[in-house]
Amino acid sequence: MRVMLARMRTRNIHVVGVFLGVVSTIAHAQCIEDTNGDGHPLFGSLFQRPDVELVDGELAAARVTGVAFGDLDADGDLDAVCTQAAQGVEQILDRTYLTVLFNLGDGVYGPPTLYKAGHEVVMPVLGDFDLDGDLDVAVTNARDDTVSILYNDGAGVLSGETTYATGTMPRSLVAEDFDADGDADLAVLAVGIDAVSVLSNNGDGTFEPHVLTIVGGVTDRKDPNPTFPVPGPFLGAGDLDGDGDLDLALPCGGLVKIMVNDGAGGFSLSPNAVDVIGSDVYDIVIGDLNGDGLADVATAMTKTPASAVNVALNEGGMTFADPVAYDGDLFGCPGCFYNYMSIDAGDIDNDGDLDIVIGSEYANGFALFRNRGDGTFDPVEKVESYQGPWVVKLHDVSGDGWVDAISLTYAVRSGMRINLNDGAGNLITPDHVATEGEQSEQHWRMAAGDIDGDGYLDVATVRGWSNVELFEGRGDGAFAFKGEFALDDSADLEDIAMGDLNGDGLGDFVLADERGTQEEPGAVWIALQTAPFEFEVLSPVLLDDTEALEVALGDMDGDGDLDAVVRLMGVFIGGPPVDRRVLVLLNDGSGILTPAQELTIASHPSFSVGALALGDIDADGDIDAVAGTGPKSTPGQLTILTNDATGTLSIARAADVPPHPQSIRLRDFDADGSLDLALLCNHNGSPNNGLALQPYLSIAMNDGTGTFVFTQEVVDINSHSNGQLVAADLDNDGDVDLALPDAAGYFEVHLNDGAGAFEPGARYTGIDHNSALSGADVDMDGRIDLIGANRYGPGLMVFRNRSCPPCPADVNKDGALNILDFVAFQVAWKNVDPKADCDGSGSFTILDFVCFQRVFVGGCP
């Protein structure tokens, strides 16, 4: 019997599984289904940036202004269509686009497909306009005074646009069957003349000329500049008079005006209107909020600081109860101006009623109001997002039956962020680990490990110029801020490494100090822990005319204690190039580090970065080093340094690599017993500067002797990778995956196929400028989580791993349980593969077969 796995994974379960040959029982709370079996989503808060593309050989960035969801390619999940504001070259060339993002099955979206539309494309809607069974796209073109229709071929490929005239400056639209003839018509809010245009569908996807109704007093758009299309104001549609057809609701300053449908698609302005508390209604959602069968009205307000949401319950007969205003203060700042611009309703907690979300132009999160069941709402909850989530929508993009939240962000290099539902009615966000007073900022690098020896993961970050911040882990994913210690005021810290330098069981630190002037040369600092989270800072190792940029720890001389290797750069004196060096400092056993060797490895222009990693790359039993150096504009260099077993390094070989190396990780990616290499680069290649686009991630395999052969490069024009690369088994399948930070507010995960080839990256919502990233099981649930430090903001973010555990009986990983898994298990057992040690005994006997049969019969979670 075939047992399909992807849809059988459930939340809040106990799983009996085989992981690296050990049968274990782990409680996985908030387990998110991987609905298509690709290993994602892992971290439950997804990201897609649809707004960067090449325009006539130039890189143009745009703001995302609108989004609509529907199954364009008929594969059963919700795809996304985004509209984009003109910026940079696009604005000069008078071009705007809409972007189609196809859902890969679980809320992770693939690369963008771009389509030309009109000028100032503001908002999309979907509807089967030509009645061929698939969803077509309509968008407003505010500068053309038109709408564009792009027809779907059934596979998600859209035609060139067909345009129809509307009223002046069309901003928002709805697609509904207003005349009850079975096809989707259009209603368009034309803010330039305070009017609504209605376009009736002929039944074949063509439309009659628009019928214009002047309504007056439509809320002003938020920016008068026609080349900067802020989204909205937004038109609403619903059966407000209870006669079975759809009416229109319009945002008109301090009122919601209603256009009543005559049943045949003709509209007239009603003398009734919905009052609000405050001014400037900007968006409207219509739905039965109190379960009485009548359509109620909720509004998002822009100019009233506290009253973010107004709710007016329908009493029948086109009359509405007095509005109730709900405070949208997200930060404990009464009177603050959040500029709430969008509203949507959906049953987030699956309790049968509609909850409300509203988006803000100025906050770094959006507001959630939970319905009590009677049309009244609990106090506001803040949902973390990126800066300026001005549009928020509610849809089940992951296909698991729970409503997720999708927000469009305001930043220039903006994007679409998806807060997945955890299956308990919670929208997943990173855990914010705050510093004292929430004032800390400029976290450059971090070190994660058990600082105080209590068995739980702790974190230290380099903050600002000369401070180290300390966070104590509690084993459940929570951290407590434990204060900070400072070095010399003149220090300019670049990196931190942690390890027990003096053998007392407590974590100590070695810090790289850039400084970088002839008067104040760089330094290496040692901070020894004297009591839990109390440190003695030793006198630094001063480096004449040299900057210390990165540090790594390992037992270089084989005497049982941790030594340090530091990556150095010569101080810029008169001009490029300057030396790139490595410094070996040997430990005397008490934590005192003494320079033993300084070796020049390369010479590059001063404005460049590099990377360093330690490991036994030639399999001779001692620790070697790999260093990467290079500027942005020209190829960098990877230098292999082998150890003579006494801690003395020598250059074995060097190779060209992409420009601007950032981070190196040495791990056995292909399970052949030797350390392979992953290199993260901050590429700068684009047609803007005449350079070829460079890889941001390169993978090299070790031949077993320390010679690396590059086998894979990942190129993406949207990438702005920056900081620390994480190499860890993120999906619990027994191989090493990669996660890397990006300066544009996300991190990217590349899963290993088990043979050392990495899948295309999936993006997850990160933080403002994520230059520090680390991987560890912070909540001790058996899954590797990620920790990020914000370069320009307070505290840490913990990104919990929400993945469902793999099915242990699906040995061949084909998504089914059948006889092929018995064959795969037999082969693994014969080859003494640890995954066939089912009983965890360390030996391979008939008991492993008995164990596997029991797991197989038990099925998969």
mmCIF file with all atom_site columns, C-alpha atoms in Angstrom, residues 487-488 490-495 510-516 520-526 539-544 546-551 566-568 583 585:
data_model
loop_
_atom_site.group_PDB
_atom_site.id
_atom_site.type_symbol
_atom_site.label_atom_id
_atom_site.label_alt_id
_atom_site.label_comp_id
_atom_site.label_asym_id
_atom_site.label_entity_id
_atom_site.label_seq_id
_atom_site.pdbx_PDB_ins_code
_atom_site.Cartn_x
_atom_site.Cartn_y
_atom_site.Cartn_z
_atom_site.occupancy
_atom_site.B_iso_or_equiv
_atom_site.pdbx_formal_charge
_atom_site.auth_seq_id
_atom_site.auth_comp_id
_atom_site.auth_asym_id
_atom_site.auth_atom_id
_atom_site.pdbx_PDB_model_num
ATOM 1  C CA . LEU A 1 487 ? 37.367 47.077 25.875 1.00 0.00 ? 487 LEU A CA 1
ATOM 2  C CA . ASP A 1 488 ? 39.550 50.097 25.271 1.00 0.00 ? 488 ASP A CA 1
ATOM 3  C CA . SER A 1 490 ? 39.706 53.182 20.866 1.00 0.00 ? 490 SER A CA 1
ATOM 4  C CA . ALA A 1 491 ? 38.918 49.590 19.903 1.00 0.00 ? 491 ALA A CA 1
ATOM 5  C CA . ASP A 1 492 ? 37.082 48.815 16.687 1.00 0.00 ? 492 ASP A CA 1
ATOM 6  C CA . LEU A 1 493 ? 35.974 45.207 17.091 1.00 0.00 ? 493 LEU A CA 1
ATOM 7  C CA . GLU A 1 494 ? 35.402 43.164 13.961 1.00 0.00 ? 494 GLU A CA 1
ATOM 8  C CA . ASP A 1 495 ? 35.020 39.562 15.118 1.00 0.00 ? 495 ASP A CA 1
ATOM 9  C CA . VAL A 1 510 ? 39.241 36.103 21.588 1.00 0.00 ? 510 VAL A CA 1
ATOM 10 C CA . LEU A 1 511 ? 38.398 39.310 19.729 1.00 0.00 ? 511 LEU A CA 1
ATOM 11 C CA . ALA A 1 512 ? 39.773 40.860 16.545 1.00 0.00 ? 512 ALA A CA 1
ATOM 12 C CA . ASP A 1 513 ? 40.272 44.636 16.776 1.00 0.00 ? 513 ASP A CA 1
ATOM 13 C CA . GLU A 1 514 ? 40.508 46.460 13.473 1.00 0.00 ? 514 GLU A CA 1
ATOM 14 C CA . ARG A 1 515 ? 41.434 49.985 14.619 1.00 0.00 ? 515 ARG A CA 1
ATOM 15 C CA . GLY A 1 516 ? 43.393 50.560 11.448 1.00 0.00 ? 516 GLY A CA 1
ATOM 16 C CA . GLU A 1 520 ? 46.543 52.993 16.896 1.00 0.00 ? 520 GLU A CA 1
ATOM 17 C CA . PRO A 1 521 ? 47.326 49.656 15.250 1.00 0.00 ? 521 PRO A CA 1
ATOM 18 C CA . GLY A 1 522 ? 45.051 46.669 15.414 1.00 0.00 ? 522 GLY A CA 1
ATOM 19 C CA . ALA A 1 523 ? 44.995 44.235 18.308 1.00 0.00 ? 523 ALA A CA 1
ATOM 20 C CA . VAL A 1 524 ? 43.879 40.813 19.493 1.00 0.00 ? 524 VAL A CA 1
ATOM 21 C CA . TRP A 1 525 ? 42.041 40.829 22.812 1.00 0.00 ? 525 TRP A CA 1
ATOM 22 C CA . ILE A 1 526 ? 41.571 37.925 25.243 1.00 0.00 ? 526 ILE A CA 1
ATOM 23 C CA . SER A 1 539 ? 46.302 43.238 27.884 1.00 0.00 ? 539 SER A CA 1
ATOM 24 C CA . PRO A 1 540 ? 45.911 43.017 24.106 1.00 0.00 ? 540 PRO A CA 1
ATOM 25 C CA . VAL A 1 541 ? 48.348 41.631 21.602 1.00 0.00 ? 541 VAL A CA 1
ATOM 26 C CA . LEU A 1 542 ? 49.186 44.768 19.589 1.00 0.00 ? 542 LEU A CA 1
ATOM 27 C CA . LEU A 1 543 ? 49.761 44.540 15.851 1.00 0.00 ? 543 LEU A CA 1
ATOM 28 C CA . ASP A 1 544 ? 51.978 47.179 14.263 1.00 0.00 ? 544 ASP A CA 1
ATOM 29 C CA . THR A 1 546 ? 48.038 45.793 10.910 1.00 0.00 ? 546 THR A CA 1
ATOM 30 C CA . GLU A 1 547 ? 44.286 45.373 11.314 1.00 0.00 ? 547 GLU A CA 1
ATOM 31 C CA . ALA A 1 548 ? 42.815 42.225 12.885 1.00 0.00 ? 548 ALA A CA 1
ATOM 32 C CA . LEU A 1 549 ? 39.651 41.302 11.003 1.00 0.00 ? 549 LEU A CA 1
ATOM 33 C CA . GLU A 1 550 ? 38.674 37.718 11.858 1.00 0.00 ? 550 GLU A CA 1
ATOM 34 C CA . VAL A 1 551 ? 39.616 35.086 14.412 1.00 0.00 ? 551 VAL A CA 1
ATOM 35 C CA . VAL A 1 566 ? 43.769 35.656 13.072 1.00 0.00 ? 566 VAL A CA 1
ATOM 36 C CA . ARG A 1 567 ? 43.196 37.080 9.618  1.00 0.00 ? 567 ARG A CA 1
ATOM 37 C CA . LEU A 1 568 ? 45.060 40.382 9.208  1.00 0.00 ? 568 LEU A CA 1
ATOM 38 C CA . LEU A 1 583 ? 48.729 35.275 12.471 1.00 0.00 ? 583 LEU A CA 1
ATOM 39 C CA . LEU A 1 585 ? 48.905 32.727 18.405 1.00 0.00 ? 585 LEU A CA 1
#
